[in-house]
Short mmCIF file of C-alpha atoms in Angstrom, two decimals:
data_model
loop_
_atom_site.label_atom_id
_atom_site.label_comp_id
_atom_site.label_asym_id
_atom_site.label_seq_id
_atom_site.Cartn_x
_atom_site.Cartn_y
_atom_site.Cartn_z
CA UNK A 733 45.62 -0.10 -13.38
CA UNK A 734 45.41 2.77 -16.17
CA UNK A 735 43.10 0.41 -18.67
CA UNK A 736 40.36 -0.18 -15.71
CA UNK A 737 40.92 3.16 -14.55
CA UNK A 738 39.80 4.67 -18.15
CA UNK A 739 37.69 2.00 -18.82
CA UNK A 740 35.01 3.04 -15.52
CA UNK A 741 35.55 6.39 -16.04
CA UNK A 742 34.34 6.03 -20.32
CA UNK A 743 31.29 3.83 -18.24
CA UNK A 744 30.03 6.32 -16.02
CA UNK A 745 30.81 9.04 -18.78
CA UNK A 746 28.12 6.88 -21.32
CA UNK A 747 25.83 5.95 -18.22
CA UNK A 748 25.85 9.69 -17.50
CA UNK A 749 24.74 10.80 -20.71
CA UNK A 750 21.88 8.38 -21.11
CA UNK A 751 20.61 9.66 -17.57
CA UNK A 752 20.99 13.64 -18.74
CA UNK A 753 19.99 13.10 -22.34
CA UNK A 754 16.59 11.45 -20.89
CA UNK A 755 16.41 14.15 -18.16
CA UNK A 756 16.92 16.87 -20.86
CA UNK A 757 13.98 15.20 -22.94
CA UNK A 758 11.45 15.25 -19.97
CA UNK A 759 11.87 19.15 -19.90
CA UNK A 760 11.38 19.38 -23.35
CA UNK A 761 15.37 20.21 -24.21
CA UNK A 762 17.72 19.17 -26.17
CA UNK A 763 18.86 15.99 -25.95
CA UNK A 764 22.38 15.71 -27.33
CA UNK A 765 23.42 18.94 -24.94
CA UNK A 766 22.06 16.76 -22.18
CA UNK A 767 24.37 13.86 -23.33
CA UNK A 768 27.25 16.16 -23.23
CA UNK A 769 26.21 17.56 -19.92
CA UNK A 770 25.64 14.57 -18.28
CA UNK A 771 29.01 13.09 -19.60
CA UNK A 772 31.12 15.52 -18.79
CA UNK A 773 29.73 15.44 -14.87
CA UNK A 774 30.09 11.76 -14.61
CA UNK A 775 32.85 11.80 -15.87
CA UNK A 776 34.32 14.57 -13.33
CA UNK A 777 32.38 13.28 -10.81
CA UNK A 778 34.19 9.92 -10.63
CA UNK A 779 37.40 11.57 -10.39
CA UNK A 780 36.48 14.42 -7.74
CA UNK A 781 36.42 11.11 -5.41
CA UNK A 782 39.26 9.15 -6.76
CA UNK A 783 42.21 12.01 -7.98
CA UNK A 784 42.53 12.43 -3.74
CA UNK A 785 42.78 9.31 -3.19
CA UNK A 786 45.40 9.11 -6.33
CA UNK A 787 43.92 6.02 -8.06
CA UNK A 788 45.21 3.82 -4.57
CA UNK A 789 42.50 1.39 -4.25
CA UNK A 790 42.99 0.22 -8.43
CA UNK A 791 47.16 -0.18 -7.08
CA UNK A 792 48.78 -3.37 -8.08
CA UNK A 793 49.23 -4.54 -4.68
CA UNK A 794 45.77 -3.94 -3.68
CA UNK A 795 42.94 -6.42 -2.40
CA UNK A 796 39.65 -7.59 -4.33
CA UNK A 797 37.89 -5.48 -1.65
CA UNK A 798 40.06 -2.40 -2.37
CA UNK A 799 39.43 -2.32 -5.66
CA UNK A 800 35.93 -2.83 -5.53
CA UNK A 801 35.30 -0.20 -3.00
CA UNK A 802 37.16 1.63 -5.56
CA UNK A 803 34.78 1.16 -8.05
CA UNK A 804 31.83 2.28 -5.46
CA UNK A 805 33.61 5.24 -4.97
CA UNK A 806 33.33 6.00 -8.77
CA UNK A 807 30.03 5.22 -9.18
CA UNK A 808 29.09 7.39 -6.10
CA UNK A 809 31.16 10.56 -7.15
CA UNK A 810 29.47 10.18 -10.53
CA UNK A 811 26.20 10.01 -9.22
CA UNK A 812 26.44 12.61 -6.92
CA UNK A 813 27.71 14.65 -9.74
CA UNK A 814 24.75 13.71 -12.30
CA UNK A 815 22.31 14.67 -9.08
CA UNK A 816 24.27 18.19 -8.82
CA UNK A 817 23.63 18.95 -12.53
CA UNK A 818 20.23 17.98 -12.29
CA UNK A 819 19.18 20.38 -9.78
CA UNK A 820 21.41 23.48 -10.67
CA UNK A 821 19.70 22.71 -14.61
CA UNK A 822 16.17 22.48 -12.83
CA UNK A 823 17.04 25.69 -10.70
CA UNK A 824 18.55 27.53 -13.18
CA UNK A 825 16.90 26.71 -17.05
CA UNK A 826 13.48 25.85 -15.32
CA UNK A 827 11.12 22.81 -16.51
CA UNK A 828 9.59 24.06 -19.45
CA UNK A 829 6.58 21.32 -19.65
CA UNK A 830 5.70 23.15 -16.21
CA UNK A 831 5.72 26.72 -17.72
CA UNK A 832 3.75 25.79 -20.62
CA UNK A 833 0.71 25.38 -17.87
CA UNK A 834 1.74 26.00 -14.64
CA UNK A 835 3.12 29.79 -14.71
CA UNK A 836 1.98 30.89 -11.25
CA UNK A 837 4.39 30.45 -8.66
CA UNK A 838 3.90 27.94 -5.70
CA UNK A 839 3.55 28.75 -1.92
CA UNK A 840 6.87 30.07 -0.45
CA UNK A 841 8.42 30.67 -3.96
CA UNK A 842 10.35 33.72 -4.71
CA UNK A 843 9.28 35.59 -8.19
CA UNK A 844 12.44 37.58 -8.55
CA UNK A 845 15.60 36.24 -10.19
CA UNK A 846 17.12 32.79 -8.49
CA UNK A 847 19.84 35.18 -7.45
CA UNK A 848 17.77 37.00 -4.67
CA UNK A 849 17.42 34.37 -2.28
CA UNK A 850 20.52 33.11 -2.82
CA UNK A 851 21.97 36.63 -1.48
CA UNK A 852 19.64 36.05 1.45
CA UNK A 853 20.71 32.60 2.65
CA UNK A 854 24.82 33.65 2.17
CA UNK A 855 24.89 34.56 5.79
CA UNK A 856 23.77 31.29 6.73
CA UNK A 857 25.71 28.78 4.09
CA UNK A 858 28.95 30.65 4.90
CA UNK A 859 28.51 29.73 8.58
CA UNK A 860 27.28 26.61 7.93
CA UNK A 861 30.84 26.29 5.00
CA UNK A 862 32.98 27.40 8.15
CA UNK A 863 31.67 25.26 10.77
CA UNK A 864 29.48 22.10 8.84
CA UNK A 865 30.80 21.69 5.64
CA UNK A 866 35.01 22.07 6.54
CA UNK A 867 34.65 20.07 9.52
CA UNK A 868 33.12 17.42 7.44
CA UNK A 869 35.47 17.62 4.38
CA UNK A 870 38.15 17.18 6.84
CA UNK A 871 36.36 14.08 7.98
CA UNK A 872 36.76 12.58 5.25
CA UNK A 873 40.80 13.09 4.71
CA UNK A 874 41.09 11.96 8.00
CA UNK A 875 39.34 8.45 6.94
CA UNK A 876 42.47 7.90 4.83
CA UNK A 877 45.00 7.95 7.12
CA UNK A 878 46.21 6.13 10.54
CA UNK A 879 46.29 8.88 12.73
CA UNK A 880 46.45 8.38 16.42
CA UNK A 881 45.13 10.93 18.71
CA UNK A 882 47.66 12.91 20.68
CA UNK A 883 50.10 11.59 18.02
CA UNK A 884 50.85 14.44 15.15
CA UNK A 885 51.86 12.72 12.49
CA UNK A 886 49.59 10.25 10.23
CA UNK A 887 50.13 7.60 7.45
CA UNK A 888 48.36 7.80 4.03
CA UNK A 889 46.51 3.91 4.07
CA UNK A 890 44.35 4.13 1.22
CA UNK A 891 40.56 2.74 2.16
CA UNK A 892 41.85 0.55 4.72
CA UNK A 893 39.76 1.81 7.65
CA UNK A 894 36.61 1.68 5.34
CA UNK A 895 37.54 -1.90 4.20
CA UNK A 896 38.56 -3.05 7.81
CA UNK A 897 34.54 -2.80 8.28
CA UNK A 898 33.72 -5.36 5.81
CA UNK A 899 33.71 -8.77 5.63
CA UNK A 900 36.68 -10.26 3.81
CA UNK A 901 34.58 -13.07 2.51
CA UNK A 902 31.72 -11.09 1.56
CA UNK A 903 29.87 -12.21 -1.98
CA UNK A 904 30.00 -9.88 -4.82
CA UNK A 905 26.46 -11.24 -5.63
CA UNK A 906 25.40 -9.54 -2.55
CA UNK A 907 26.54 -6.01 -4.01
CA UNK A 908 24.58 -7.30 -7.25
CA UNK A 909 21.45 -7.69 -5.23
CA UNK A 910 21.72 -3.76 -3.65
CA UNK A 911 22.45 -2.57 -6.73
CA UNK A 912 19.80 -4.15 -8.21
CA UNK A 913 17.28 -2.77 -5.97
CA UNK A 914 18.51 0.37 -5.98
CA UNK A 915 18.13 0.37 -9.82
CA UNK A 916 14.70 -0.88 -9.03
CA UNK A 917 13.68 1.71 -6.83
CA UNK A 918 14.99 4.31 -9.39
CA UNK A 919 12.25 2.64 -11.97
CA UNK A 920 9.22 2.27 -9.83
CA UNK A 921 10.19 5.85 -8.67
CA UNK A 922 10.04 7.22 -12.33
CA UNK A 923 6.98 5.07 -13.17
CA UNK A 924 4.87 6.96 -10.48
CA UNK A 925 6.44 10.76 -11.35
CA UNK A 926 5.22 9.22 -15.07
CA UNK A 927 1.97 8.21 -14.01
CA UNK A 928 2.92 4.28 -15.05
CA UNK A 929 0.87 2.88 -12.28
CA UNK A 930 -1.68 1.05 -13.64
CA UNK A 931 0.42 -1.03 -15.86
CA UNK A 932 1.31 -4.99 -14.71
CA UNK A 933 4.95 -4.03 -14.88
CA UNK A 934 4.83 -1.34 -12.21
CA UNK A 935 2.68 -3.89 -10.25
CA UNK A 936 5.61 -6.48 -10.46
CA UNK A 937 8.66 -4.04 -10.14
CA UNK A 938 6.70 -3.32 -6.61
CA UNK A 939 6.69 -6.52 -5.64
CA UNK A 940 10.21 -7.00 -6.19
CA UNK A 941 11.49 -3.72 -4.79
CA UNK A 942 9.94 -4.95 -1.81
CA UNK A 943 11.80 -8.55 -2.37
CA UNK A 944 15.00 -6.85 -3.37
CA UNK A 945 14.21 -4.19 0.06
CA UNK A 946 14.53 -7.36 2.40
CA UNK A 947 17.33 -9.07 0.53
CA UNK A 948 19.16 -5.76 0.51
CA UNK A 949 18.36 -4.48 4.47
CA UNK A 950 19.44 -8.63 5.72
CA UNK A 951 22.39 -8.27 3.26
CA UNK A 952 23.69 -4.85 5.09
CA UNK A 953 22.73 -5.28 8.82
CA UNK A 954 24.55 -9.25 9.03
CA UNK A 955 26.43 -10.05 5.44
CA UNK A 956 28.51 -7.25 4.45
CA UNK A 957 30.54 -5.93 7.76
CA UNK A 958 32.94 -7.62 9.58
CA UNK A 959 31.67 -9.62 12.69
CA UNK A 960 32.62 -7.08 15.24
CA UNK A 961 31.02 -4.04 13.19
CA UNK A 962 27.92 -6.64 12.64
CA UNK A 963 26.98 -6.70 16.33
CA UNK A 964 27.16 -2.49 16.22
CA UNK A 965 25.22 -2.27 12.91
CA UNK A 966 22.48 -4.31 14.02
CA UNK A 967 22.15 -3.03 18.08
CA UNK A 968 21.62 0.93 15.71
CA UNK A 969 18.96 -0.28 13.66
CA UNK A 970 16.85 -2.35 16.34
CA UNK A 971 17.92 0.63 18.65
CA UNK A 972 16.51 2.94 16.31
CA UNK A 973 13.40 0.79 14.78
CA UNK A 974 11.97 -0.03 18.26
CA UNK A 975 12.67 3.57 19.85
CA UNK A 976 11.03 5.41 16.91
CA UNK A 977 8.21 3.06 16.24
CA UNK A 978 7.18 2.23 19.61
CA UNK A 979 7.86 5.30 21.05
CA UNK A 980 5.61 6.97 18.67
CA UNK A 981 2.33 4.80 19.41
CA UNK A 982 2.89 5.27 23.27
CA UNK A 983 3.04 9.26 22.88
CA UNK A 984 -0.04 9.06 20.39
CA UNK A 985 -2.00 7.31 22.95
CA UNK A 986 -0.86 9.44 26.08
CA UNK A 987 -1.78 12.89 23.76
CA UNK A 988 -5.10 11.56 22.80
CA UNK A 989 -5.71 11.00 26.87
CA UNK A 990 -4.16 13.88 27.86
CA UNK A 991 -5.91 16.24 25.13
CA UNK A 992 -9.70 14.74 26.90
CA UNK A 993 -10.94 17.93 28.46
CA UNK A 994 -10.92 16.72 31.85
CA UNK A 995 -10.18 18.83 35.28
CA UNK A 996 -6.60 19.21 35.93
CA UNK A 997 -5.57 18.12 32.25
CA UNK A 998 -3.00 21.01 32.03
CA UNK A 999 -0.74 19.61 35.07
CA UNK A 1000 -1.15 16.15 33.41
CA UNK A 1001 0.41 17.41 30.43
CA UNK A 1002 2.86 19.32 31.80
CA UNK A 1003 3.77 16.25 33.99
CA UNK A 1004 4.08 14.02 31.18
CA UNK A 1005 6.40 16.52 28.95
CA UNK A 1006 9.07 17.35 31.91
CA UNK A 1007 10.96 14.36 30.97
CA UNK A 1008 11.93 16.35 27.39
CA UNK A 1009 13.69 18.73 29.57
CA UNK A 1010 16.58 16.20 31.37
CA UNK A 1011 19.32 15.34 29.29
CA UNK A 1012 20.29 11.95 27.81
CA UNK A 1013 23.05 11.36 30.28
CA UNK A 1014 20.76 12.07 33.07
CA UNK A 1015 17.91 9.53 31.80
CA UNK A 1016 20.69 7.04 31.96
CA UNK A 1017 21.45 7.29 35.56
CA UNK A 1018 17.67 6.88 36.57
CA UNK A 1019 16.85 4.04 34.55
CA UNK A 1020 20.43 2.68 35.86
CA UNK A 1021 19.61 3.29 39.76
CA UNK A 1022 15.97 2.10 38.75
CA UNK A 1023 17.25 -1.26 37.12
CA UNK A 1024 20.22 -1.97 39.09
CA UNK A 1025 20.03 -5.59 39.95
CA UNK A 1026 21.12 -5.31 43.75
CA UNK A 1027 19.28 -2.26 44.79
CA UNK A 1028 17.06 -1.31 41.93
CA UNK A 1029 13.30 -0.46 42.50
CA UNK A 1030 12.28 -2.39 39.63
CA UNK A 1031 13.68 -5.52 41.23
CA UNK A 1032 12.33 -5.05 44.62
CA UNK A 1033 9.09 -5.12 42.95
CA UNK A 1034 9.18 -8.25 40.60
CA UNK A 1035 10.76 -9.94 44.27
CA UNK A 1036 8.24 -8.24 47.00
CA UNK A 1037 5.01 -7.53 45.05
CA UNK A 1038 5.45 -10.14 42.03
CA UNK A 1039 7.04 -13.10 44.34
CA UNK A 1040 9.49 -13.16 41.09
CA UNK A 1041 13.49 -13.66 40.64
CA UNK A 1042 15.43 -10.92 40.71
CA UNK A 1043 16.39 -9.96 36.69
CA UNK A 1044 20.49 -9.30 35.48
CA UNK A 1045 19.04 -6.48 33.12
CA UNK A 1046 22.45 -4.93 32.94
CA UNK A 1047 24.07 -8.80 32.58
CA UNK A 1048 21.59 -10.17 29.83
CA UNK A 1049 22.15 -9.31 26.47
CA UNK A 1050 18.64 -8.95 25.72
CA UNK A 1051 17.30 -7.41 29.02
CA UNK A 1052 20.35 -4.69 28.48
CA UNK A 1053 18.66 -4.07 25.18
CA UNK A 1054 15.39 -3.54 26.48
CA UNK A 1055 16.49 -0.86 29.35
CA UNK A 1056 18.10 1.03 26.54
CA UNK A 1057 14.89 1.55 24.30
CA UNK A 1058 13.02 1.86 27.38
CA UNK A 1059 14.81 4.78 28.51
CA UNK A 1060 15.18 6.01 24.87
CA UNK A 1061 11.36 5.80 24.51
CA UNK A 1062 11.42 7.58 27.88
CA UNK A 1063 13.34 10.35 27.06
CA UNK A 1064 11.52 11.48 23.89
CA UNK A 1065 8.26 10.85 24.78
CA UNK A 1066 7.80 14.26 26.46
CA UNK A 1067 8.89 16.16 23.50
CA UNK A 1068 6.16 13.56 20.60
CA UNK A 1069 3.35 14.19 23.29
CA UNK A 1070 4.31 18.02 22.89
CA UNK A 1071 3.75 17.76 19.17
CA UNK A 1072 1.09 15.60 19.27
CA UNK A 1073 -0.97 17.50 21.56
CA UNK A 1074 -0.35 20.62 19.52
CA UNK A 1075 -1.28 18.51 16.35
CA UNK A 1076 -4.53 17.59 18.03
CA UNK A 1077 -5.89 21.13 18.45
CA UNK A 1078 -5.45 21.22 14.18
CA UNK A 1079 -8.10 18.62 13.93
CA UNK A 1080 -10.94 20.30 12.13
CA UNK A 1081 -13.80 20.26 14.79
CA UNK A 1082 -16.77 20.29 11.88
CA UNK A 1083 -15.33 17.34 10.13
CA UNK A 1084 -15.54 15.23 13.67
CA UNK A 1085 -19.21 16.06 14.23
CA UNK A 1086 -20.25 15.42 10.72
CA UNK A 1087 -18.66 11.80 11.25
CA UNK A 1088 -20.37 11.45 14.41
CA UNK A 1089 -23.82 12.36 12.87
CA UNK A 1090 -23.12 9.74 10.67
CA UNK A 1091 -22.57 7.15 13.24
CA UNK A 1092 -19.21 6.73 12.81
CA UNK A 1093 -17.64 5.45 16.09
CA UNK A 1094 -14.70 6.89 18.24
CA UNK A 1095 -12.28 4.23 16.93
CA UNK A 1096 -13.74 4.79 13.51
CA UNK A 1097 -13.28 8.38 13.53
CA UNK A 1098 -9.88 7.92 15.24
CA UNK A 1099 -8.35 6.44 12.04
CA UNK A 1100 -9.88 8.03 9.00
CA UNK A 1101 -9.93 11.56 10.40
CA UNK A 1102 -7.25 12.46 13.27
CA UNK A 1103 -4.52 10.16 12.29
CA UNK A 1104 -4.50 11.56 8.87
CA UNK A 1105 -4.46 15.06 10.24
CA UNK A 1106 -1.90 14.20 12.43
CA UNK A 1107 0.35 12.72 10.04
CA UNK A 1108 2.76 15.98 9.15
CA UNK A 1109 3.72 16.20 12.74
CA UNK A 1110 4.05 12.07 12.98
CA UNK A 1111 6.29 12.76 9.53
CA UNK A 1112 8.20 14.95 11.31
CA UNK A 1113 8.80 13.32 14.54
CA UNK A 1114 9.69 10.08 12.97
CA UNK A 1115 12.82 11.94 11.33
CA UNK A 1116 13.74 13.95 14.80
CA UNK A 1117 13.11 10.30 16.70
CA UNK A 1118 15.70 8.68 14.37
CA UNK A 1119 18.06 11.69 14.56
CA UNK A 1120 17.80 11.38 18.44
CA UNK A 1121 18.78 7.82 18.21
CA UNK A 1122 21.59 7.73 15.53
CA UNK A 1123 23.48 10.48 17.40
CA UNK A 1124 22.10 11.55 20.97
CA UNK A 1125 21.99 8.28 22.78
CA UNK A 1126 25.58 8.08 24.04
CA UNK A 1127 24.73 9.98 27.18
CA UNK A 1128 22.33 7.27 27.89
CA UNK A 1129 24.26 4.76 27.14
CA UNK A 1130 27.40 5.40 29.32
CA UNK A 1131 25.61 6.10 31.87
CA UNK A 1132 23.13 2.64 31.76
CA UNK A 1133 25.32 0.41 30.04
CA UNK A 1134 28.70 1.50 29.38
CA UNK A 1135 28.00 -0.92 25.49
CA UNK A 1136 27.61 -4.18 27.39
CA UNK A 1137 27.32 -6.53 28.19
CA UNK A 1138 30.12 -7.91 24.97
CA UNK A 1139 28.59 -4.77 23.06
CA UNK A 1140 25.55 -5.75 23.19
CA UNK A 1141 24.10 -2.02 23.49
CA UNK A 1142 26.95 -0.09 21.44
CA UNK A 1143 25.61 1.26 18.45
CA UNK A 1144 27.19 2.97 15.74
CA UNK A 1145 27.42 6.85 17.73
CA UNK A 1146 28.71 5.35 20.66
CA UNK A 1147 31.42 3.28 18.91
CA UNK A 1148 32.89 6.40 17.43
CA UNK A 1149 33.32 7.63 20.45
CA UNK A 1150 34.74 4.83 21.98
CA UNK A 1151 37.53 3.60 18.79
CA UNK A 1152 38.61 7.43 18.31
CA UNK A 1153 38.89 8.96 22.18
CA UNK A 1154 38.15 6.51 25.11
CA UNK A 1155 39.76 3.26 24.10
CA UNK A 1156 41.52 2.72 20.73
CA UNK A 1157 42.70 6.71 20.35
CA UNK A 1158 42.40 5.55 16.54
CA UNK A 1159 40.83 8.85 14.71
CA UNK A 1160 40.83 7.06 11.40
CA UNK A 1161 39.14 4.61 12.50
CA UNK A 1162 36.16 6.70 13.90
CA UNK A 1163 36.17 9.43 10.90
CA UNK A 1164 35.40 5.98 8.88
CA UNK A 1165 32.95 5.05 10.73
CA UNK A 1166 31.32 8.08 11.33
CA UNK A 1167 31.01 8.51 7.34
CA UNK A 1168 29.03 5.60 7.15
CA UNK A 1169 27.17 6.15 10.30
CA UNK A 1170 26.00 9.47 7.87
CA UNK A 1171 25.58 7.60 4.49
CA UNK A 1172 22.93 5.49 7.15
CA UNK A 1173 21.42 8.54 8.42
CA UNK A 1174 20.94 9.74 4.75
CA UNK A 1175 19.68 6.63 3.34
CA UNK A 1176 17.21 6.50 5.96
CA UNK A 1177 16.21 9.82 5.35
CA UNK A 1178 15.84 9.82 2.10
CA UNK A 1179 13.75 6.24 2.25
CA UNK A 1180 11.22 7.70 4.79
CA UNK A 1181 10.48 10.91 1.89
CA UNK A 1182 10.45 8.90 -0.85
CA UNK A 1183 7.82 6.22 0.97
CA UNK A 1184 5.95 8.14 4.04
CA UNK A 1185 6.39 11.12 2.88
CA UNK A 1186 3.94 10.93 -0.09
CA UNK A 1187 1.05 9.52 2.56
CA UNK A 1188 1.69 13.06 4.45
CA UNK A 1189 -1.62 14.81 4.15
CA UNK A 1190 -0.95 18.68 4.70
CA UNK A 1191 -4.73 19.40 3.73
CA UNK A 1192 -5.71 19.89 7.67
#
C-alpha cells in the first residue's frame, strides 16, 4: 500500500507543478515558484481527502473498485487544491499581462485593498460556515460510516456506500473515456481563452469533445452505477432535461402572448403566474386528483369527449413519467413567465422599428433581436429550473407518485429521502448519495457557464 500511496501522491505533486508553472507563465511570473507552488498544493491536496479516510481504500483487503475510487479521490483533492491556489494567486498577486493595459477597474470592482470586501462579506460567510459549510463537512463523515438513524452508534466502512452505487463490473476504459474528455474540454477551453480558434486542431478537439461529451454522458447515466441507482440516475436527468427545456419554450411563448397589449392583459398575466405561488406538494395533489385513473377529469374526457380508453397514468411507467414533468413544467411556469415578461419590457423599442422599416418580419425579428435580449434572464432561469428539479420536486412527487410505479419516477432528491428516513433509516447511505447528487448539480452548473454562458448577451 505505502509504494502506490507515494507513488500518486509524487504524480499529482509533478502534474501539479506543470499546471502552476504554466499558470505562473501566463501572468508573466516566475515559473519555477509556480512549480513549487503548484507541487506543494497537489501534493496536500491529495492527502486533505485521503489522511481522513486513513489510506482505507489502498488497504490490502480492499476491492479493485476501492482502490480506484481511491485514486479519484486523489486526483480530486489535488485538483481542487491546484484550483484554490489559482484563484487566491489571481486574487491576491493580480495578472500582470492585464495591468500592463488594462489598469481601470471593471464594473462592480472594489479599488481599495482585497481586504475591504472581504471585511464586508464576514457577516455573511460566517453564517453561511455555521449553517452551509459544517452541515456539509459533516455530510461527508457521515458517508463513511453505517449509521442507522435512531441508532447512536456508527461503523467506520471505508467508501463502501460510495462504491455500493457502482457497478461491480464496470470497465476501467470507461473511466479512460471521462477522463479523456475532461482533459479535452480543459484544451479546447484554453485554446479559446488563447485565441487558438482558427487553427484545424481546435476544429478537431471540438469535434471530439463533442464525441467524447456523448460517450461520457451514456457512460454515467447507464454504465457506471449499479442497476438499481441506474433507474434513479436516469428518471433525474430526463426529469430535469424535459422540465427545464420544455418548460422554458412554453413560458417564452405564453410571455410573448401575454406581453401583446391587449384589454385585460394584466389579469391574464396575473392568472397565468398564480401557479408560482402553490407549493410543490400541493401541485402534486391536483395533477394526482386530475389524473387519477378512476375519477380523474382528464380521463372522463379522453372517455366522454374523445370516445377513448381510459389511461393507467399512475400504472405506466412512461405515462407516470409524463404527469411528473407535466406538473413540474406546471409549477414553474408561473415564476419563467414572471421573468420573461419582465425581460420583454428590456427589449430596446428603436432597435424593433428599425428592423421593421427594413422589412424584417415578426418571426424574423423574433429571433435576431428579442431572443438575444432575452437571453440573461433565459441564462438564469435555466440554472433556477434545474435547481428546482434536482432538489424541490419531492413534494410533487409523494404526493403524484409516491416513485412508482418500480421507481419509475424516483430521482436522485427523492431517493435520499426515502434510503435515509422513510424506508431504509440508512443515513450513510443517503449522505453518499446526496454527495453525488451535488457533484451532479455542480457539473451541470459549471457545463451550462462554460457553454451557454458565453452566448449570454448582456448588451440590452
Amino acid at each position: 500500500m505505502g509504494g502506490l500511496v507515494v507513488g500518486l501522491l509524487m504524480l499529482t505533486a509533478a502534474l501539479g507543478a506543470v499546471v502552476m508553472a504554466i499558470a505562473f507563465r501566463r501572468r508573466q511570473r516566475s515559473a519555477g515558484m509556480g512549480a513549487f507552488v503548484g507541487a506543494i498544493a497537489a501534493a496536500v491536496g491529495s492527502l486533505s481527502l485521503m489522511m481522513p479516510l486513513g489510506f482505507c481504500t489502498f488497504a490490502a483487503e480492499r476491492s479493485p473498485l476501492d482502490r480506484g475510487f481511491g485514486v479519484f479521490l486523489v486526483l480530486l483533492g489535488a485538483g481542487i487544491a491546484l484550483g484554490l491556489v489559482n484563484w487566491l494567486s489571481t486574487l491576491i498577486g493580480g495578472d500582470r499581462s492585464h495591468r500592463l493595459g488594462l489598469e481601470a477597474a471593471m464594473p462592480g470592482q472594489f479599488k481599495t485593498h482585497w481586504i475591504v470586501p472581504l471585511l464586508l462579506l464576514a457577516p455573511t460567510l460566517l453564517i453561511l460556515l455555521i449553517f452551509i459549510y459544517y452541515p456539509a463537512l459533516d455530510t461527508f463523515s457521515l458517508a463513511t460510516r453505517l449509521a442507522r438513524l435512531s441508532t447512536p452508534r456508527t461503523q467506520f466502512v471505508c467508501v463502501r456506500n460510495f462504491t455500493e452505487l457502482i457497478d461491480p463490473s464496470y470497465s476501467s476504459r470507461d473511466l479512460v473515456v471521462i477522463g479523456m474528455t475532461a482533459l479535452l474540454g480543459y484544451g479546447v477551453f484554453y485554446c479559446q481563452q488563447r485565441g487558438f480558434t482558427d487553427s484545424r486542431l481546435y476544429w478537431l478537439g471540438q469535434r471530439l469533445l463533442w464525441l467524447g461529451a456523448i460517450a461520457s454522458g451514456y457512460i454515467l447515466v447507464m454504465g457506471l452505477w449499479s442497476d438499481d441507482y441506474r433507474l434513479i440516475f436516469f428518471n433525474t436527468i430526463l426529469v430535469a432535461v424535459f422540465t427545464v427545456g420544455i418548460g422554458l419554450a412554453i413560458s417564452l411563448g405564453l410571455a410573448v402572448l401575454a406581453y401583446q397589449p391587449i384589454q385585460g392583459a394584466s389579469i391574464y398575466r396575473t392568472l397565468l403566474i398564480w401557479s408560482y405561488a402553490i407549493s410543490p406538494a400541493v401541485a402534486g395533489v391536483i395533477f394526482a386528483i386530475m389524473f387519477n385513473p378512476v375519477v380523474g377529469v382528464v380521463n372522463h374526457i379522453l372517455v366522454t369527449v374523445f370516445h377513448a380508453s381510459a389511461l393507467p397514468w399512475f400504472t405506466d411507467p412512461f405515462l407516470a413519467r409524463f404527469v411528473l414533468i407535466l406538473a413540474s413544467i406546471w409549477k414553474q411556469l408561473g415564476y419563467n413567465i414572471l421573468f420573461y415578461i419582465a425581460g420583454l419590457q428590456t427589449v430596446p423599442k428603436d432597435l424593433l422599428e428599425a428592423a421593421t422599416l427594413d422589412g424584417a418580419s415578426r418571426w424574423q425579428r423574433f429571433l435576431v433581436i428579442v431572443l438575444p435580449a432575452l437571453s440573461p434572464i433565459t441564462f438564469f432561469l435555466i440554472i433556477t429550473n434545474l435547481t428546482y428539479t434536482f432538489f424541490d420536486v419531492y413534494g410533487t412527487i409523494d404526493y403524484l407518485t409516491k416513485g412508482g410505479p418500480s421507481g419509475a419516477t424516483s430521482v436522485a432528491i427523492y431517493e435520499i429521502i426515502r434510503v435515509g428516513i422513510r424506508s431504509d433509516r440508512d443515513l450513510g447511505q443517503a449522505a453518499a448519495q446526496s454527495i453525488i447528487l451535488f457533484l451532479m448539480v455542480i457539473g451541470v452548473t459549471l457545463v451550462q457557464f462554460r457553454t451557454s454562458g458565453r452566448r449570454v448577451n448582456y448588451g440590452a
